[in-house]
Amino acid sequence: MRARVFVTLKPSVFDPQGRTIVEALHSLGHTEVGDVRQGKYFELDLNVESAAAAEALATEVSQQVLANPVIESFRLEVDSESKAGRS
Amino acid sequence: MRARVFVTLKPSVFDPQGRTIVEALHSLGHTEVGDVRQGKYFELDLNVESAAAAEALATEVSQQVLANPVIESFRLEVDSESKAGRS
């Protein structure tokens, strides 16, 4: 089972890396770019049976290790092998 | 218009950061975690009119600045304001 975790800085936290990217893009002529926020992306291969177990494990791992809950939030998606859509 | 870009190391490239995360998770008792790959995630706010223009701009920016095409690949998604599903 594969889980994908997206970790982003909370909106109230200043993102100097994103700011630097915006300035670089403006200096390259891409002035249509208004704002950039950088985050982290993780793909986890989990040896569990069900999508529910994968989601529970990925949530625990994200809270413990992948994200710093003081300044970051995370979102996750679980794929089953068949890549079924989740409603 | 918002674009989201996911940059990952190509599968053939060794990911020491992901490897370290797997070892940390195993030492914390999460032995169900088989593999972790770490990538980067960007949210771009683009001042363009159409989803097609946003996609073209995000692709150019990703190739030029956000990803290193020698060792990384990227995938992107464009949201319109209404967050319409894309088929």
PDB file of C-alpha atoms in Angstrom:
ATOM      1  CA  MET A   1       0.000   0.000   0.000  1.00  0.00           C
ATOM      2  CA  ARG A   2       1.400   3.395  -0.899  1.00  0.00           C
ATOM      3  CA  ALA A   3       0.789   6.600   1.050  1.00  0.00           C
ATOM      4  CA  ARG A   4       1.761  10.069  -0.070  1.00  0.00           C
ATOM      5  CA  VAL A   5       2.302  12.762   2.538  1.00  0.00           C
ATOM      6  CA  PHE A   6       2.456  16.489   1.803  1.00  0.00           C
ATOM      7  CA  VAL A   7       3.964  18.642   4.540  1.00  0.00           C
ATOM      8  CA  THR A   8       3.602  22.410   4.306  1.00  0.00           C
ATOM      9  CA  LEU A   9       4.397  25.299   6.581  1.00  0.00           C
ATOM     10  CA  LYS A  10       1.282  26.692   8.261  1.00  0.00           C
ATOM     11  CA  PRO A  11      -0.024  29.765   6.439  1.00  0.00           C
ATOM     12  CA  SER A  12       1.032  32.077   9.282  1.00  0.00           C
ATOM     13  CA  VAL A  13       4.658  30.910   9.132  1.00  0.00           C
ATOM     14  CA  PHE A  14       7.008  32.900   6.904  1.00  0.00           C
ATOM     15  CA  ASP A  15       8.570  30.797   4.134  1.00  0.00           C
ATOM     16  CA  PRO A  16      11.930  32.348   3.197  1.00  0.00           C
ATOM     17  CA  GLN A  17      12.744  29.534   0.754  1.00  0.00           C
ATOM     18  CA  GLY A  18       9.522  30.160  -1.178  1.00  0.00           C
ATOM     19  CA  ARG A  19      10.228  33.905  -1.136  1.00  0.00           C
ATOM     20  CA  THR A  20      13.674  33.321  -2.616  1.00  0.00           C
ATOM     21  CA  ILE A  21      12.170  31.168  -5.371  1.00  0.00           C
ATOM     22  CA  VAL A  22       9.675  33.924  -6.252  1.00  0.00           C
ATOM     23  CA  GLU A  23      12.488  36.465  -6.504  1.00  0.00           C
ATOM     24  CA  ALA A  24      14.536  34.123  -8.687  1.00  0.00           C
ATOM     25  CA  LEU A  25      11.549  33.547 -10.976  1.00  0.00           C
ATOM     26  CA  HIS A  26      10.839  37.284 -11.238  1.00  0.00           C
ATOM     27  CA  SER A  27      14.468  37.933 -12.143  1.00  0.00           C
ATOM     28  CA  LEU A  28      14.126  35.304 -14.882  1.00  0.00           C
ATOM     29  CA  GLY A  29      11.123  37.179 -16.274  1.00  0.00           C
ATOM     30  CA  HIS A  30       8.306  35.028 -14.867  1.00  0.00           C
ATOM     31  CA  THR A  31       6.459  37.946 -13.334  1.00  0.00           C
ATOM     32  CA  GLU A  32       3.124  36.117 -13.482  1.00  0.00           C
ATOM     33  CA  VAL A  33       4.226  34.060 -10.500  1.00  0.00           C
ATOM     34  CA  GLY A  34       2.564  35.649  -7.479  1.00  0.00           C
ATOM     35  CA  ASP A  35       3.656  33.465  -4.603  1.00  0.00           C
ATOM     36  CA  VAL A  36       5.440  30.186  -3.948  1.00  0.00           C
ATOM     37  CA  ARG A  37       5.299  28.019  -0.830  1.00  0.00           C
ATOM     38  CA  GLN A  38       7.728  25.162  -0.512  1.00  0.00           C
ATOM     39  CA  GLY A  39       6.918  21.985   1.340  1.00  0.00           C
ATOM     40  CA  LYS A  40       8.054  18.401   1.586  1.00  0.00           C
ATOM     41  CA  TYR A  41       6.661  15.367  -0.137  1.00  0.00           C
ATOM     42  CA  PHE A  42       7.050  11.765   0.991  1.00  0.00           C
ATOM     43  CA  GLU A  43       6.100   8.496  -0.662  1.00  0.00           C
ATOM     44  CA  LEU A  44       5.756   5.673   1.847  1.00  0.00           C
ATOM     45  CA  ASP A  45       5.544   1.990   0.947  1.00  0.00           C
ATOM     46  CA  LEU A  46       3.617   0.345   3.762  1.00  0.00           C
ATOM     47  CA  ASN A  47       3.299  -3.383   4.364  1.00  0.00           C
ATOM     48  CA  VAL A  48      -0.243  -3.314   5.705  1.00  0.00           C
ATOM     49  CA  GLU A  49      -3.405  -5.016   4.529  1.00  0.00           C
ATOM     50  CA  SER A  50      -6.019  -2.302   4.299  1.00  0.00           C
ATOM     51  CA  ALA A  51      -6.261   1.316   3.219  1.00  0.00           C
ATOM     52  CA  ALA A  52      -7.583   2.187   6.679  1.00  0.00           C
ATOM     53  CA  ALA A  53      -4.515   0.673   8.354  1.00  0.00           C
ATOM     54  CA  ALA A  54      -2.264   2.485   5.881  1.00  0.00           C
ATOM     55  CA  GLU A  55      -3.955   5.781   6.637  1.00  0.00           C
ATOM     56  CA  ALA A  56      -3.649   5.261  10.398  1.00  0.00           C
ATOM     57  CA  LEU A  57       0.028   4.333  10.148  1.00  0.00           C
ATOM     58  CA  ALA A  58       0.864   7.190   7.788  1.00  0.00           C
ATOM     59  CA  THR A  59      -0.896   9.656  10.093  1.00  0.00           C
ATOM     60  CA  GLU A  60       1.067   8.432  13.114  1.00  0.00           C
ATOM     61  CA  VAL A  61       4.378   8.515  11.247  1.00  0.00           C
ATOM     62  CA  SER A  62       3.641  12.008   9.910  1.00  0.00           C
ATOM     63  CA  GLN A  63       2.850  13.361  13.357  1.00  0.00           C
ATOM     64  CA  GLN A  64       5.877  11.721  14.970  1.00  0.00           C
ATOM     65  CA  VAL A  65       8.590  12.159  12.375  1.00  0.00           C
ATOM     66  CA  LEU A  66       7.734  13.742   9.048  1.00  0.00           C
ATOM     67  CA  ALA A  67       6.081  16.986  10.149  1.00  0.00           C
ATOM     68  CA  ASN A  68       6.807  19.409  12.954  1.00  0.00           C
ATOM     69  CA  PRO A  69       3.270  20.060  14.225  1.00  0.00           C
ATOM     70  CA  VAL A  70       4.244  23.398  15.763  1.00  0.00           C
ATOM     71  CA  ILE A  71       4.891  25.067  12.405  1.00  0.00           C
ATOM     72  CA  GLU A  72       3.787  22.547   9.778  1.00  0.00           C
ATOM     73  CA  SER A  73       0.607  20.842   8.735  1.00  0.00           C
ATOM     74  CA  PHE A  74       0.275  17.749   6.602  1.00  0.00           C
ATOM     75  CA  ARG A  75      -2.171  16.128   4.247  1.00  0.00           C
ATOM     76  CA  LEU A  76      -2.068  12.537   3.086  1.00  0.00           C
ATOM     77  CA  GLU A  77      -3.421  10.297   0.370  1.00  0.00           C
ATOM     78  CA  VAL A  78      -3.492   6.507   0.333  1.00  0.00           C
ATOM     79  CA  ASP A  79      -3.360   4.596  -2.946  1.00  0.00           C
ATOM     80  CA  SER A  80      -4.411   1.032  -3.116  1.00  0.00           C
ATOM     81  CA  GLU A  81      -2.599  -0.944  -5.824  1.00  0.00           C
ATOM     82  CA  SER A  82      -5.442  -0.413  -8.260  1.00  0.00           C
ATOM     83  CA  LYS A  83      -5.256   3.372  -7.735  1.00  0.00           C
ATOM     84  CA  ALA A  84      -8.986   3.492  -7.040  1.00  0.00           C
ATOM     85  CA  GLY A  85     -10.445   6.970  -6.692  1.00  0.00           C
ATOM     86  CA  ARG A  86     -11.438   8.015  -3.185  1.00  0.00           C
ATOM     87  CA  SER A  87     -14.635   9.966  -2.820  1.00  0.00           C
TER      88      SER A  87
ATOM     89  CA  MET B   1      -4.750  29.965 -10.530  1.00  0.00           C
ATOM     90  CA  ARG B   2      -2.895  27.572  -8.278  1.00  0.00           C
ATOM     91  CA  ALA B   3      -0.433  24.916  -9.449  1.00  0.00           C
ATOM     92  CA  ARG B   4       1.078  22.215  -7.305  1.00  0.00           C
ATOM     93  CA  VAL B   5       4.387  20.679  -8.320  1.00  0.00           C
ATOM     94  CA  PHE B   6       5.792  17.431  -6.932  1.00  0.00           C
ATOM     95  CA  VAL B   7       9.487  16.858  -7.516  1.00  0.00           C
ATOM     96  CA  THR B   8      10.949  13.423  -6.829  1.00  0.00           C
ATOM     97  CA  LEU B   9      14.283  11.790  -7.388  1.00  0.00           C
ATOM     98  CA  LYS B  10      14.233   9.437 -10.363  1.00  0.00           C
ATOM     99  CA  PRO B  11      13.762   5.812  -9.285  1.00  0.00           C
ATOM    100  CA  SER B  12      17.338   4.909 -10.207  1.00  0.00           C
ATOM    101  CA  VAL B  13      18.801   7.623  -7.956  1.00  0.00           C
ATOM    102  CA  PHE B  14      19.677   6.619  -4.401  1.00  0.00           C
ATOM    103  CA  ASP B  15      17.759   8.608  -1.771  1.00  0.00           C
ATOM    104  CA  PRO B  16      19.839   8.711   1.431  1.00  0.00           C
ATOM    105  CA  GLN B  17      17.373  11.015   3.182  1.00  0.00           C
ATOM    106  CA  GLY B  18      14.534   8.554   2.600  1.00  0.00           C
ATOM    107  CA  ARG B  19      16.763   5.704   3.770  1.00  0.00           C
ATOM    108  CA  THR B  20      17.516   7.563   7.001  1.00  0.00           C
ATOM    109  CA  ILE B  21      13.813   8.130   7.594  1.00  0.00           C
ATOM    110  CA  VAL B  22      13.098   4.408   7.129  1.00  0.00           C
ATOM    111  CA  GLU B  23      15.780   3.535   9.673  1.00  0.00           C
ATOM    112  CA  ALA B  24      14.420   6.085  12.144  1.00  0.00           C
ATOM    113  CA  LEU B  25      10.907   4.688  11.741  1.00  0.00           C
ATOM    114  CA  HIS B  26      12.108   1.108  12.194  1.00  0.00           C
ATOM    115  CA  SER B  27      13.941   2.094  15.366  1.00  0.00           C
ATOM    116  CA  LEU B  28      10.690   3.646  16.625  1.00  0.00           C
ATOM    117  CA  GLY B  29       8.927   0.316  16.042  1.00  0.00           C
ATOM    118  CA  HIS B  30       7.194   1.091  12.735  1.00  0.00           C
ATOM    119  CA  THR B  31       8.513  -2.014  10.996  1.00  0.00           C
ATOM    120  CA  GLU B  32       5.587  -2.075   8.545  1.00  0.00           C
ATOM    121  CA  VAL B  33       7.195   0.817   6.678  1.00  0.00           C
ATOM    122  CA  GLY B  34       8.986  -0.725   3.721  1.00  0.00           C
ATOM    123  CA  ASP B  35      10.450   2.239   1.891  1.00  0.00           C
ATOM    124  CA  VAL B  36      10.350   6.029   1.934  1.00  0.00           C
ATOM    125  CA  ARG B  37      11.270   8.422  -0.866  1.00  0.00           C
ATOM    126  CA  GLN B  38      11.532  12.091  -0.072  1.00  0.00           C
ATOM    127  CA  GLY B  39      10.738  14.785  -2.585  1.00  0.00           C
ATOM    128  CA  LYS B  40       9.835  18.442  -2.733  1.00  0.00           C
ATOM    129  CA  TYR B  41       6.433  20.021  -2.984  1.00  0.00           C
ATOM    130  CA  PHE B  42       5.655  23.512  -4.277  1.00  0.00           C
ATOM    131  CA  GLU B  43       2.455  25.526  -4.341  1.00  0.00           C
ATOM    132  CA  LEU B  44       2.547  28.266  -6.968  1.00  0.00           C
ATOM    133  CA  ASP B  45       0.052  31.135  -7.179  1.00  0.00           C
ATOM    134  CA  LEU B  46      -0.022  32.166 -10.824  1.00  0.00           C
ATOM    135  CA  ASN B  47      -1.589  35.329 -12.215  1.00  0.00           C
ATOM    136  CA  VAL B  48      -2.736  33.821 -15.504  1.00  0.00           C
ATOM    137  CA  GLU B  49      -6.161  33.509 -17.061  1.00  0.00           C
ATOM    138  CA  SER B  50      -6.519  29.889 -18.054  1.00  0.00           C
ATOM    139  CA  ALA B  51      -5.645  26.475 -16.715  1.00  0.00           C
ATOM    140  CA  ALA B  52      -3.718  25.779 -19.920  1.00  0.00           C
ATOM    141  CA  ALA B  53      -1.567  28.885 -19.423  1.00  0.00           C
ATOM    142  CA  ALA B  54      -1.003  27.930 -15.795  1.00  0.00           C
ATOM    143  CA  GLU B  55       0.087  24.464 -16.793  1.00  0.00           C
ATOM    144  CA  ALA B  56       2.478  25.790 -19.441  1.00  0.00           C
ATOM    145  CA  LEU B  57       4.007  28.308 -17.035  1.00  0.00           C
ATOM    146  CA  ALA B  58       4.322  25.795 -14.197  1.00  0.00           C
ATOM    147  CA  THR B  59       5.992  23.309 -16.541  1.00  0.00           C
ATOM    148  CA  GLU B  60       8.526  25.892 -17.692  1.00  0.00           C
ATOM    149  CA  VAL B  61       9.274  27.045 -14.155  1.00  0.00           C
ATOM    150  CA  SER B  62       9.644  23.441 -12.968  1.00  0.00           C
ATOM    151  CA  GLN B  63      12.084  22.595 -15.726  1.00  0.00           C
ATOM    152  CA  GLN B  64      14.117  25.781 -15.237  1.00  0.00           C
ATOM    153  CA  VAL B  65      14.217  26.178 -11.488  1.00  0.00           C
ATOM    154  CA  LEU B  66      12.301  23.757  -9.315  1.00  0.00           C
ATOM    155  CA  ALA B  67      13.608  20.418 -10.555  1.00  0.00           C
ATOM    156  CA  ASN B  68      17.029  19.233 -11.636  1.00  0.00           C
ATOM    157  CA  PRO B  69      16.117  17.234 -14.749  1.00  0.00           C
ATOM    158  CA  VAL B  70      19.289  15.165 -14.563  1.00  0.00           C
ATOM    159  CA  ILE B  71      18.284  13.382 -11.356  1.00  0.00           C
ATOM    160  CA  GLU B  72      14.707  14.479 -10.661  1.00  0.00           C
ATOM    161  CA  SER B  73      11.352  14.192 -12.329  1.00  0.00           C
ATOM    162  CA  PHE B  74       8.267  16.259 -11.606  1.00  0.00           C
ATOM    163  CA  ARG B  75       4.522  16.002 -11.822  1.00  0.00           C
ATOM    164  CA  LEU B  76       2.094  18.890 -11.621  1.00  0.00           C
ATOM    165  CA  GLU B  77      -1.549  19.621 -10.980  1.00  0.00           C
ATOM    166  CA  VAL B  78      -3.429  22.817 -11.750  1.00  0.00           C
ATOM    167  CA  ASP B  79      -6.410  23.882  -9.658  1.00  0.00           C
ATOM    168  CA  SER B  80      -8.837  26.426 -10.907  1.00  0.00           C
ATOM    169  CA  GLU B  81     -10.463  28.479  -8.133  1.00  0.00           C
ATOM    170  CA  SER B  82     -13.469  26.195  -8.085  1.00  0.00           C
ATOM    171  CA  LYS B  83     -11.209  23.193  -7.541  1.00  0.00           C
ATOM    172  CA  ALA B  84     -12.890  21.392 -10.430  1.00  0.00           C
ATOM    173  CA  GLY B  85     -11.915  17.774 -10.922  1.00  0.00           C
ATOM    174  CA  ARG B  86      -9.746  17.021 -13.931  1.00  0.00           C
ATOM    175  CA  SER B  87     -10.489  13.886 -15.867  1.00  0.00           C
TER     176      SER B  87
END
